[in-house]
PDB file of C-alpha atoms in Angstrom:
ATOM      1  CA  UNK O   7     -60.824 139.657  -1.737  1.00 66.00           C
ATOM      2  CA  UNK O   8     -59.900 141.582  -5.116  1.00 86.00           C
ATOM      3  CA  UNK O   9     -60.779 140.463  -8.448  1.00 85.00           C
ATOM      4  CA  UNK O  10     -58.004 138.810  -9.533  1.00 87.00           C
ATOM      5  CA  UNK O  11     -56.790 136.517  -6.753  1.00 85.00           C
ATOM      6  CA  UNK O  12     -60.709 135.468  -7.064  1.00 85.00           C
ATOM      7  CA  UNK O  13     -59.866 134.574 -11.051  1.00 88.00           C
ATOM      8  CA  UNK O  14     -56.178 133.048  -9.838  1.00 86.00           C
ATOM      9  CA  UNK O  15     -57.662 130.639  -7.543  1.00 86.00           C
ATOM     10  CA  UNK O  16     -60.351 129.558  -9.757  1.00 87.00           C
ATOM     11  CA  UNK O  17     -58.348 129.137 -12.551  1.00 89.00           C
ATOM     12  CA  UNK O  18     -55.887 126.789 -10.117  1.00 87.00           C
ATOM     13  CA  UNK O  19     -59.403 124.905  -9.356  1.00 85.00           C
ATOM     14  CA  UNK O  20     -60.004 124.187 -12.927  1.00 85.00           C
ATOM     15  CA  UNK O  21     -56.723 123.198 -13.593  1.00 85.00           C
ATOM     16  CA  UNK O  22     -56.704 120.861 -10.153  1.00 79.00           C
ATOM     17  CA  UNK O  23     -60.228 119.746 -11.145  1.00 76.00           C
ATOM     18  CA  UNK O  24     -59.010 118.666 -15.030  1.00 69.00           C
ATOM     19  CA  UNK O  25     -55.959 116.775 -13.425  1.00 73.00           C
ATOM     20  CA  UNK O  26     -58.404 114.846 -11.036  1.00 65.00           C
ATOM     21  CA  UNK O  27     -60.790 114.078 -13.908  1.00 64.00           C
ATOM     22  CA  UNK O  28     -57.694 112.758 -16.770  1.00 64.00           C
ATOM     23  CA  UNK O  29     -55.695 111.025 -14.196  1.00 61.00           C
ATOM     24  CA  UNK O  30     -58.632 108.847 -13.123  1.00 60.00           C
ATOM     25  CA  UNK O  31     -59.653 107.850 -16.714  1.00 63.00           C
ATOM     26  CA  UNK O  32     -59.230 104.220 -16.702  1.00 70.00           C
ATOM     27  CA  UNK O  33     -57.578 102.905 -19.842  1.00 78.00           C
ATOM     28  CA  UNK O  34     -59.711 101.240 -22.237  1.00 82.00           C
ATOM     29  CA  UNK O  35     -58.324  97.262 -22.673  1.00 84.00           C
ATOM     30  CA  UNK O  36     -57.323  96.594 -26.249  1.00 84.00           C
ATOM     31  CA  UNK O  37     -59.455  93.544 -26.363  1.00 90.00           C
ATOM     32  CA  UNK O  38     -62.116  96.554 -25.922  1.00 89.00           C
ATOM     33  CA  UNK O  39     -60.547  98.856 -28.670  1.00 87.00           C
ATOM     34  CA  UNK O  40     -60.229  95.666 -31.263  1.00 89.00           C
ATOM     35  CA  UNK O  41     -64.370  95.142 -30.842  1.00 91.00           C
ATOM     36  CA  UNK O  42     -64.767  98.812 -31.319  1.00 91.00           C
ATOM     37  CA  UNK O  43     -62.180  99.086 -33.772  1.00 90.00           C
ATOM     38  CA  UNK O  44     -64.074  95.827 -35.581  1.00 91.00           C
ATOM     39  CA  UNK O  45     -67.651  97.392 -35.481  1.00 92.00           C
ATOM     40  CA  UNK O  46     -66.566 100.408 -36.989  1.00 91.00           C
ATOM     41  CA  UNK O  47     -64.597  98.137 -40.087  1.00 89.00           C
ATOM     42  CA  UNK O  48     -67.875  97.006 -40.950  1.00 91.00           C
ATOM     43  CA  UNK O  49     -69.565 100.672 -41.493  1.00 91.00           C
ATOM     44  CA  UNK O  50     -68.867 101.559 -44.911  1.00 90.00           C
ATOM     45  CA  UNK O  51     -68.838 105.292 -43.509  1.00 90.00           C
ATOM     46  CA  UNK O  52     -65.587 104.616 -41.760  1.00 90.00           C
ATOM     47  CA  UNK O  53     -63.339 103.424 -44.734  1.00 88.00           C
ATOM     48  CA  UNK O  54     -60.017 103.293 -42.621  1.00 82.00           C
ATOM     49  CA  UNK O  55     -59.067 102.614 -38.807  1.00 80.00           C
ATOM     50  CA  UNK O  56     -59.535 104.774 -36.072  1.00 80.00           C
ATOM     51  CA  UNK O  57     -56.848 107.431 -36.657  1.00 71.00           C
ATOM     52  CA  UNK O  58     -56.126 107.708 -33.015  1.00 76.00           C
ATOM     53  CA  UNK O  59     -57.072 106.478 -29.400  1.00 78.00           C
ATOM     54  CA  UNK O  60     -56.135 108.650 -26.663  1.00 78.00           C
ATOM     55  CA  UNK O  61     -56.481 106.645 -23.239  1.00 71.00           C
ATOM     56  CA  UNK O  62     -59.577 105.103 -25.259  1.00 68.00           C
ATOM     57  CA  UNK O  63     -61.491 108.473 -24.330  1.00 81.00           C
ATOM     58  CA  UNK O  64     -60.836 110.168 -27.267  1.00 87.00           C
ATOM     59  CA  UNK O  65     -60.987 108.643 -30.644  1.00 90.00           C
ATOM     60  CA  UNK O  66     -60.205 109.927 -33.868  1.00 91.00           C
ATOM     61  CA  UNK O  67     -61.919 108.641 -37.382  1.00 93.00           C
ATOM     62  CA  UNK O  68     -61.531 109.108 -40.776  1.00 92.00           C
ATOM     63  CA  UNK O  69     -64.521 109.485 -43.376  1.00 93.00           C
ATOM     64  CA  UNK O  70     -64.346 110.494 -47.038  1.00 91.00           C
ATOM     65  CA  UNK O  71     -66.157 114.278 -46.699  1.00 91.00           C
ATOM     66  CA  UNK O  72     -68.327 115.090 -49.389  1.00 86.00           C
ATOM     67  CA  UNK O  73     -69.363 118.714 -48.128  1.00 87.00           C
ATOM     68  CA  UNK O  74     -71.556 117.819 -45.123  1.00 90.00           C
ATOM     69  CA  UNK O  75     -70.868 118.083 -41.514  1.00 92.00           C
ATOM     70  CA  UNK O  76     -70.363 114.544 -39.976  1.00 94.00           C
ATOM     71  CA  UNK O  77     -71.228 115.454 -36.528  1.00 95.00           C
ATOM     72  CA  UNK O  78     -73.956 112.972 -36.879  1.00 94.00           C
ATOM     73  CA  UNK O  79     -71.490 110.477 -37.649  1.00 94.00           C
ATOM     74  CA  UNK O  80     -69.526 111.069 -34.467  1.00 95.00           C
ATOM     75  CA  UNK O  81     -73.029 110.305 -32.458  1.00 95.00           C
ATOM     76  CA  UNK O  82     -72.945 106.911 -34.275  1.00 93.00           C
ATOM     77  CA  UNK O  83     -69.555 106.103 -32.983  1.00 94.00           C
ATOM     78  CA  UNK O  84     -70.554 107.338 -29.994  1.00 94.00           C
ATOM     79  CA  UNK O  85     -73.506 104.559 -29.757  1.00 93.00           C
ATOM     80  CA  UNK O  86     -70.807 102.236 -30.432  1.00 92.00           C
ATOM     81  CA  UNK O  87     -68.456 103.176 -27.702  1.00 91.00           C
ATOM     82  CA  UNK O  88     -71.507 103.424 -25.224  1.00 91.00           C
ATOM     83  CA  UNK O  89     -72.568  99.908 -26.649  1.00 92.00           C
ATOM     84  CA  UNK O  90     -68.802  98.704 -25.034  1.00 91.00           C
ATOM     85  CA  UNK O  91     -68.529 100.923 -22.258  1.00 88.00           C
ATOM     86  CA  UNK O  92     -66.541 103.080 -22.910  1.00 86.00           C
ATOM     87  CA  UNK O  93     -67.797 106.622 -21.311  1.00 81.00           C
ATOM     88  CA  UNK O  94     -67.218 109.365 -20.887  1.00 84.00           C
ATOM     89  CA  UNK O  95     -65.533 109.507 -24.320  1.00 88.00           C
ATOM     90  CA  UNK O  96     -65.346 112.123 -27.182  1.00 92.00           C
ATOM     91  CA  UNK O  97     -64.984 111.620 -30.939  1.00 94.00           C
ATOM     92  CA  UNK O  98     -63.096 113.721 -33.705  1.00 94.00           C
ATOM     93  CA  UNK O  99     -63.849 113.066 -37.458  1.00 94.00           C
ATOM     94  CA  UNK O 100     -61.451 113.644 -40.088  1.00 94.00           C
ATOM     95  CA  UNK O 101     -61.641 113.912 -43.615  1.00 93.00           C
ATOM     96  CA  UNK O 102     -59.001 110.758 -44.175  1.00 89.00           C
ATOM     97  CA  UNK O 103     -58.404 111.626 -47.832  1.00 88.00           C
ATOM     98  CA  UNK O 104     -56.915 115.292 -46.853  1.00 88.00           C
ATOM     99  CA  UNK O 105     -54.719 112.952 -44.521  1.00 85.00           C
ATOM    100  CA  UNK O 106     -53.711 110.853 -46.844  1.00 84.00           C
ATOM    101  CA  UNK O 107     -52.863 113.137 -49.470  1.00 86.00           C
ATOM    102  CA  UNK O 108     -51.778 116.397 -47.852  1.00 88.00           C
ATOM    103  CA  UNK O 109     -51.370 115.249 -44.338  1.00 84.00           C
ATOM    104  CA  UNK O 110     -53.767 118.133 -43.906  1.00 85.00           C
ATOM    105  CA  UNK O 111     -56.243 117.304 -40.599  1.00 87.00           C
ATOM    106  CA  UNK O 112     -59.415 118.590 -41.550  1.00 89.00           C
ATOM    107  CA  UNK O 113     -61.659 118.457 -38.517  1.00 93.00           C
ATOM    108  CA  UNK O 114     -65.206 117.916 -40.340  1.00 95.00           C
ATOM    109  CA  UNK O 115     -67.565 116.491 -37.264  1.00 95.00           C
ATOM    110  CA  UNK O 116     -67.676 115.564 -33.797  1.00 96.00           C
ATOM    111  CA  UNK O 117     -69.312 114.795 -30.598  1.00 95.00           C
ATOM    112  CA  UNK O 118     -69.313 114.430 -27.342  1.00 94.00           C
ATOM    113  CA  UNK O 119     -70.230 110.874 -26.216  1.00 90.00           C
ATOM    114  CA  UNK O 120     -72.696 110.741 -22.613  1.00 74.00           C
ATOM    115  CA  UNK O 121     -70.911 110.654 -19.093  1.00 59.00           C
TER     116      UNK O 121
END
């Protein structure tokens, strides 16, 4: 078998194997993302709402950055979400001012919740 019909099919495994994964994500409920959404309101870290959920597996927060990473702030979320159920599940922060003002999405953390 040559080289790159070996790479071809692999890379139509990976694709297949992706598909399978997404399209068996359950939805999270919105009774689930409203408890999340709630615990997070009460960390002074998170000044806003969740900027986005997508399918509930990949949420998106805003914190005011001050010139640190906030990777370790993701891992808290990620506590949270585990806390609800919610795996697997990855989380984005964003630096919510450079939203706000320049609708500028400043990626400045993030983590990969457990499996």
């Amino acid at each position: 078998m040559n080289k790159r019909l070996m790479i071809l099919i692999l890379i139509i495994l990976s694709i297949g194997v992706t598909y399978y994964i997404e399209v068996n994500k359950k939805e999270v409920s919105m009774e689930t993302r409203a408890k999340v959404e709630a615990e997070l309101a009460q960390d002074p870290t998170f000044p806003a709402r969740p900027v986005w959920w997508e399918k509930g597996h990949l949420l998106g927060v805003g914190v005011i950055f001050e010139g640190q990473n906030h990777d370790g702030d993701a891992r808290r979320v990620c506590q949270i979400l585990d806390k609800h159920g919610v795996r697997p599940a990855t989380v984005q922060v964003f630096d919510v001012l450079k939203i706000q003002n320049d609708d500028d999405w400043v990626q400045v953390g993030a983590a990969v919740c457990s499996r």
